[in-house]
Coordinates of C-alpha atoms and ligand atoms in Angstrom, one line a residue:
M1 CA 0.4 -0.1 0.0
I2 CA 1.2 3.4 -0.7
I3 CA 0.4 6.7 1.3
V4 CA 0.2 9.7 -0.8
M5 CA 0.6 12.8 1.4
R6 CA -1.0 16.5 0.3
P7 CA 2.1 18.8 -1.4
H8 CA 2.9 20.6 1.7
A9 CA 1.8 18.2 4.0
A10 CA 3.0 19.4 7.4
E11 CA 6.0 16.8 9.5
A12 CA 3.7 16.5 12.5
E13 CA 1.3 14.6 9.8
L14 CA 3.8 12.6 8.3
D15 CA 4.6 11.5 12.0
A16 CA 1.1 10.5 12.7
V17 CA 1.0 8.3 9.5
T18 CA 4.3 6.5 10.1
T19 CA 3.6 6.1 13.7
L20 CA 0.4 4.4 12.9
I21 CA 2.2 2.2 10.7
A22 CA 4.8 1.1 13.4
S23 CA 1.7 0.2 15.9
L24 CA 0.5 -2.1 13.3
A25 CA 3.8 -3.8 13.0
L26 CA 4.7 -2.8 9.6
T27 CA 7.7 -0.6 8.3
S28 CA 7.6 2.7 6.0
H29 CA 9.3 3.6 3.3
I30 CA 9.2 7.5 2.8
S31 CA 10.1 9.0 -0.9
R32 CA 10.7 12.7 -1.0
G33 CA 9.4 14.2 -4.0
A34 CA 9.5 17.7 -5.3
E35 CA 5.8 18.3 -5.1
R36 CA 4.8 15.2 -2.5
T37 CA 6.0 12.9 0.2
I38 CA 4.9 9.2 -0.5
V39 CA 5.0 6.5 2.4
G40 CA 5.6 3.1 1.2
V41 CA 3.9 0.7 3.7
V42 CA 5.4 -2.8 3.6
G43 CA 4.3 -6.0 5.5
A44 CA 0.9 -8.2 5.8
P45 CA -1.6 -6.5 7.5
A46 CA -4.4 -8.4 8.9
D47 CA -7.6 -6.5 7.5
K48 CA -6.8 -4.1 4.2
E49 CA -10.1 -2.7 4.1
T50 CA -10.1 -1.3 7.7
L51 CA -6.4 -0.2 7.1
L52 CA -7.1 1.9 4.0
A53 CA -9.8 3.6 5.6
Q54 CA -7.8 4.1 8.7
F55 CA -5.0 5.9 6.5
A56 CA -7.4 7.8 4.3
G57 CA -8.8 9.4 7.6
L58 CA -5.6 11.2 8.5
D59 CA -4.9 14.8 8.1
G60 CA -2.6 15.4 5.1
V61 CA -3.0 11.9 3.4
E62 CA -4.6 12.4 0.3
S63 CA -5.3 9.2 -1.0
V64 CA -4.1 5.4 0.4
V65 CA -3.4 3.1 -3.0
P66 CA -3.3 -0.5 -2.9
I67 CA -0.6 -1.9 -4.8
S68 CA -1.4 -5.7 -6.5
K69 CA 2.1 -6.3 -7.9
S70 CA 4.5 -7.9 -6.5
F71 CA 7.1 -5.2 -6.8
K72 CA 5.7 -2.2 -5.1
L73 CA 8.1 0.4 -3.5
V74 CA 10.3 0.6 -6.9
S75 CA 6.7 0.4 -9.0
R76 CA 5.5 3.6 -10.7
E77 CA 2.4 3.8 -8.7
A78 CA 4.7 4.2 -5.2
R79 CA 6.8 7.4 -7.3
P80 CA 5.0 8.6 -9.9
E81 CA 8.3 10.9 -10.9
R82 CA 11.4 9.4 -11.9
T83 CA 13.9 8.3 -9.5
I84 CA 17.6 10.3 -10.2
V85 CA 20.1 8.2 -8.9
R86 CA 23.0 10.5 -7.7
I87 CA 26.3 9.0 -7.7
K88 CA 28.5 12.3 -6.9
P89 CA 28.3 15.8 -8.4
G90 CA 27.9 16.4 -12.1
I91 CA 27.5 12.5 -12.6
S92 CA 23.8 10.8 -12.4
F93 CA 21.0 8.7 -13.9
G94 CA 17.8 9.4 -14.8
G95 CA 18.0 13.0 -15.5
T96 CA 18.3 14.8 -18.7
E97 CA 21.8 13.5 -19.0
I98 CA 22.7 10.4 -19.9
A99 CA 25.5 8.5 -18.0
V100 CA 28.2 6.5 -20.0
C101 CA 30.0 3.6 -18.0
A102 CA 33.1 2.5 -20.0
G103 CA 36.2 0.4 -19.8
P104 CA 37.6 -3.0 -20.0
C105 CA 35.5 -6.7 -18.8
S106 CA 38.6 -7.1 -16.6
V107 CA 40.8 -5.0 -14.4
E108 CA 44.1 -6.4 -15.8
S109 CA 47.0 -4.1 -14.2
R110 CA 47.7 -0.7 -13.6
E111 CA 48.6 0.5 -17.5
Q112 CA 45.8 -1.0 -18.9
L113 CA 43.6 0.8 -16.7
E114 CA 45.0 4.1 -16.7
T115 CA 45.5 4.2 -20.8
T116 CA 41.8 3.0 -20.9
A117 CA 40.4 5.8 -18.3
S118 CA 42.3 8.5 -19.6
A119 CA 40.7 7.7 -23.2
V120 CA 37.3 7.1 -22.5
A121 CA 37.2 10.2 -20.0
A122 CA 39.0 12.5 -23.2
A123 CA 36.1 11.0 -25.3
G124 CA 33.0 12.2 -22.8
A125 CA 32.5 8.8 -20.8
N126 CA 31.6 9.7 -16.7
I127 CA 32.1 6.5 -15.4
L128 CA 34.8 4.1 -15.4
R129 CA 34.0 0.3 -15.6
G130 CA 36.0 -3.2 -15.0
G131 CA 35.9 -6.1 -13.1
A132 CA 38.3 -7.0 -10.2
F133 CA 36.0 -10.2 -8.9
K134 CA 34.9 -12.0 -12.3
P135 CA 31.8 -14.4 -12.9
R136 CA 33.5 -16.4 -15.3
T137 CA 31.1 -19.3 -16.9
S138 CA 34.4 -21.8 -16.5
P139 CA 36.5 -22.2 -13.3
Y140 CA 40.0 -22.0 -15.0
A141 CA 38.8 -18.5 -16.5
F142 CA 40.9 -15.6 -15.5
Q143 CA 38.5 -14.8 -11.9
G144 CA 40.0 -10.9 -11.5
L145 CA 42.7 -9.7 -9.6
G146 CA 40.4 -8.7 -6.3
E147 CA 41.4 -5.8 -4.2
E148 CA 44.3 -5.2 -6.3
G149 CA 42.3 -4.2 -9.2
L150 CA 40.1 -2.1 -7.0
K151 CA 42.5 0.3 -6.2
Y152 CA 44.0 0.3 -10.0
L153 CA 40.2 1.2 -10.8
R154 CA 40.1 3.7 -7.8
D155 CA 43.4 5.4 -8.9
A156 CA 42.7 5.3 -12.5
A157 CA 39.3 7.0 -12.1
D158 CA 40.2 9.8 -9.9
R159 CA 42.9 10.8 -12.1
N160 CA 40.6 11.5 -14.9
G161 CA 37.7 12.5 -12.6
L162 CA 35.2 9.5 -13.4
A163 CA 33.3 7.6 -11.3
V164 CA 33.2 4.0 -10.5
V165 CA 31.2 0.9 -11.6
T166 CA 32.6 -2.5 -10.5
E167 CA 30.7 -6.1 -9.6
V168 CA 30.5 -7.3 -6.6
L169 CA 30.2 -11.5 -6.8
D170 CA 29.9 -12.4 -2.9
V171 CA 28.1 -11.3 0.1
R172 CA 31.5 -11.4 2.0
D173 CA 33.4 -8.9 -0.5
V174 CA 30.1 -5.8 -0.2
E175 CA 32.3 -3.9 2.5
L176 CA 35.1 -4.3 0.8
V177 CA 34.2 -3.2 -2.5
S178 CA 32.0 -0.7 -1.3
K179 CA 35.4 1.1 -0.3
Y180 CA 36.6 1.4 -3.3
T181 CA 33.6 1.9 -5.9
D182 CA 30.9 4.1 -6.5
I183 CA 28.3 2.3 -7.8
L184 CA 28.4 -1.7 -6.7
Q185 CA 27.2 -4.1 -9.6
I186 CA 25.4 -6.9 -9.4
G187 CA 25.6 -9.1 -12.6
A188 CA 23.6 -11.4 -14.7
R189 CA 23.9 -14.4 -13.1
N190 CA 23.5 -13.3 -9.7
M191 CA 20.5 -11.3 -10.0
Q192 CA 18.6 -13.6 -8.3
N193 CA 21.0 -14.0 -5.5
F194 CA 18.5 -13.0 -2.6
T195 CA 21.3 -13.0 0.0
L196 CA 23.5 -10.5 -1.9
L197 CA 20.8 -7.9 -2.9
R198 CA 19.9 -7.9 0.7
E199 CA 23.4 -7.4 1.4
V200 CA 23.4 -4.6 -1.4
G201 CA 20.4 -3.4 -0.1
G202 CA 22.3 -2.4 3.3
A203 CA 25.0 -1.0 1.7
R204 CA 25.6 3.1 1.3
V205 CA 26.9 2.7 -2.5
P206 CA 24.4 2.9 -5.4
A207 CA 23.8 0.1 -7.1
L208 CA 23.4 -1.4 -10.8
L209 CA 21.5 -4.3 -11.3
K210 CA 22.1 -6.4 -14.7
R211 CA 19.0 -8.4 -15.9
G212 CA 19.4 -12.1 -15.7
I213 CA 20.5 -14.4 -18.3
A214 CA 16.5 -15.7 -18.5
A215 CA 15.1 -13.0 -16.4
T216 CA 11.4 -12.0 -16.8
I217 CA 11.0 -8.2 -16.4
D218 CA 8.9 -8.9 -13.7
E219 CA 11.5 -11.0 -12.1
W220 CA 14.2 -8.1 -12.5
L221 CA 11.9 -5.5 -10.9
M222 CA 11.3 -8.2 -7.6
A223 CA 15.2 -8.6 -7.5
A224 CA 15.4 -4.3 -7.6
E225 CA 12.7 -4.4 -4.7
Y226 CA 14.6 -6.9 -2.7
I227 CA 17.8 -4.0 -2.7
Y228 CA 15.0 -1.2 -2.3
V229 CA 13.4 -2.7 0.8
A230 CA 16.6 -3.3 2.7
G231 CA 17.0 0.0 2.5
N232 CA 18.9 1.1 -0.2
H233 CA 16.9 3.1 -2.8
Q234 CA 19.6 4.1 -5.2
I235 CA 19.3 1.4 -7.9
V236 CA 19.8 1.7 -11.9
L237 CA 18.6 -1.4 -14.0
C238 CA 20.8 -2.7 -16.5
E239 CA 19.3 -4.3 -20.1
R240 CA 22.0 -6.9 -21.0
G241 CA 20.6 -9.3 -22.9
I242 CA 18.7 -12.4 -22.4
R243 CA 19.4 -16.5 -23.6
S244 CA 17.9 -17.0 -27.3
Y245 CA 17.9 -19.9 -29.6
D246 CA 19.8 -17.8 -31.9
Q247 CA 23.6 -18.2 -31.9
A248 CA 24.1 -14.9 -34.5
T249 CA 24.8 -12.9 -31.3
R250 CA 26.0 -13.7 -27.8
N251 CA 22.8 -12.8 -26.4
L252 CA 19.4 -11.4 -27.1
L253 CA 19.3 -7.5 -26.5
D254 CA 16.1 -6.8 -25.4
L255 CA 16.0 -3.3 -26.1
S256 CA 12.0 -2.9 -25.7
A257 CA 12.8 -3.8 -21.9
V258 CA 13.6 -0.3 -21.8
P259 CA 10.4 1.4 -22.0
V260 CA 8.6 -1.7 -20.4
A261 CA 11.0 -1.4 -17.5
Q262 CA 10.5 2.5 -17.5
G263 CA 7.0 2.1 -17.7
L264 CA 6.7 0.2 -14.6
T265 CA 9.2 1.3 -12.4
H266 CA 10.6 4.9 -11.5
L267 CA 14.2 3.8 -11.6
P268 CA 16.7 4.6 -14.0
V269 CA 17.3 2.1 -16.8
I270 CA 20.3 1.9 -19.0
V271 CA 22.0 -0.5 -21.8
D272 CA 24.8 -2.6 -21.9
P273 CA 25.0 -3.5 -25.9
S274 CA 28.7 -5.1 -25.0
H275 CA 27.1 -8.3 -23.5
G276 CA 23.9 -7.7 -25.0
T277 CA 25.6 -8.7 -28.5
G278 CA 28.9 -10.0 -28.2
I279 CA 30.1 -8.6 -31.3
R280 CA 31.9 -5.5 -31.4
N281 CA 30.2 -4.1 -34.9
L282 CA 27.0 -4.4 -33.2
V283 CA 28.0 -2.6 -29.9
A284 CA 27.3 0.8 -32.2
P285 CA 24.1 0.4 -33.9
M286 CA 22.5 -0.8 -30.3
S287 CA 24.1 2.2 -28.5
L288 CA 22.6 4.4 -30.9
A289 CA 18.9 2.6 -30.6
A290 CA 19.5 2.3 -27.0
V291 CA 20.0 5.7 -26.3
A292 CA 17.0 6.9 -29.2
G293 CA 14.7 4.9 -27.7
G294 CA 15.2 6.4 -23.9
A295 CA 17.5 4.6 -22.2
D296 CA 19.2 6.8 -19.0
G297 CA 22.6 5.8 -20.0
L298 CA 25.1 2.8 -21.4
I299 CA 27.8 0.5 -20.1
I300 CA 30.7 -0.1 -22.9
E301 CA 33.3 -2.4 -22.6
V302 CA 36.5 -1.1 -24.5
H303 CA 40.2 -2.2 -24.2
P304 CA 43.3 -0.5 -25.7
N305 CA 43.9 -3.8 -27.4
P306 CA 41.0 -6.1 -27.8
A307 CA 42.6 -8.9 -29.2
A308 CA 44.9 -9.4 -26.3
A309 CA 42.2 -9.2 -23.4
F310 CA 42.1 -11.4 -20.5
S311 CA 38.2 -11.7 -21.0
D312 CA 35.5 -10.3 -23.7
G313 CA 37.7 -9.4 -26.4
P314 CA 35.3 -10.2 -29.3
Q315 CA 33.1 -7.3 -27.8
S316 CA 35.4 -4.7 -26.8
L317 CA 35.7 -1.7 -28.7
T318 CA 39.2 -0.1 -29.5
L319 CA 39.7 3.2 -27.7
P320 CA 39.2 5.2 -31.4
M321 CA 36.2 3.5 -32.1
F322 CA 34.5 4.6 -28.4
A323 CA 35.9 8.1 -29.6
E324 CA 34.1 7.9 -32.7
L325 CA 30.7 6.2 -31.3
M326 CA 30.8 9.0 -28.4
A327 CA 30.5 11.8 -31.1
R328 CA 27.7 9.7 -32.9
I329 CA 26.0 9.3 -29.9
A330 CA 25.6 13.1 -29.2
P331 CA 23.1 14.1 -32.0
V332 CA 20.8 11.6 -31.3
A333 CA 20.9 11.9 -27.5
E334 CA 20.1 15.7 -28.5
A335 CA 17.1 14.4 -30.7
V336 CA 15.6 12.7 -27.8
G337 CA 15.8 15.8 -25.7
R338 CA 18.6 14.3 -24.0
K339 CA 22.5 15.0 -24.0
L340 CA 25.8 13.5 -23.0
P341 CA 27.6 14.3 -19.6
E342 CA 29.6 17.3 -19.1
P343 CA 33.4 16.5 -19.7
A344 CA 35.2 14.8 -16.7
T345 CA 37.5 17.0 -14.9
A346 CA 40.2 15.5 -13.2
A347 CA 41.0 16.0 -9.9
A348 CA 43.7 18.3 -9.1
Ligands
PEP1 C1 29.8 -7.3 -16.6 O1 29.8 -6.5 -16.9 O2 31.6 -7.2 -16.8 C2 29.6 -8.7 -16.7 C3 30.0 -10.0 -16.5 O3 28.0 -8.9 -17.1 P1 27.1 -9.6 -16.6 O4 27.1 -9.6 -15.8 O5 25.8 -8.7 -17.9 O6 27.4 -10.7 -17.7
MN2 MN1 32.3 -8.8 -19.8

């Protein structure tokens, strides 16, 4: 159930609502919008009808809306205005600016990261990506540099005025990864790792939740609800392709998932055309299509020498290819009322 407060309702009126919620052994989640404050009520009330009437009768309450979907707090009903996930000053998801995350699949060395970070920043990206803990299908494939890789990421990003997004694979590493990153990525293979979702829900760092390899949009939003209800409201969703019968591409990039999800949730939705296609030459057309279709950002694999990449070389753009793509995205973004980020300013 969602309780919509009247515009400019007094704090005391809001307190009366949350006090009643607590007295019924239910939990409140407050979202303060520009116009209105909305209170999400979570729990299993005994008698819904009486409860609806009880809340509707309180001062300052405009309406009480029952939500029938299995995801509630992340739904549009709970918050009609779009959430802007703010990473740091000048870097956000869900506003007019499109966020662009770029970098290698895996963090391989300090030099690789420095070269990539300065090139993607110069081309207009605002967030550096790279995996230090890698979810590899084979246990014999490169598993990542761990904490050493996190340090390389942080240093290279700071030197170039970028934020960092990196994957956390294990509940035991959430604290460690949070020390180095600005965004905790939950990978496709972990989308329904409910223990990890709850742990990231308790973190103070925003989350990037990738869609599972065979997850429906509803399942993806329920996974986001796990993070949200555990207290972390800064969530970005990422469409990265789903498993299909067709071998022509690595995955089937579901671009319609962007407007579908945006219709169902207030959270920003971005696209990963690299894992979505698995093929370097498809990354540019799918990036342009994603932006034209309203995506709130992109996450793109870029490597100084894709042929030598430890992972995902075939889908990684070279540094010049990424710069060329950014130049092509700018007019597409403008045509749909969006813009690319302001150029990153390196830390002094
Ligand atoms: C990644 O972004 O490095 C990654 C492993 O992606 P996914 O979880 O979408 O496969
Ligand atoms: Mn990858």
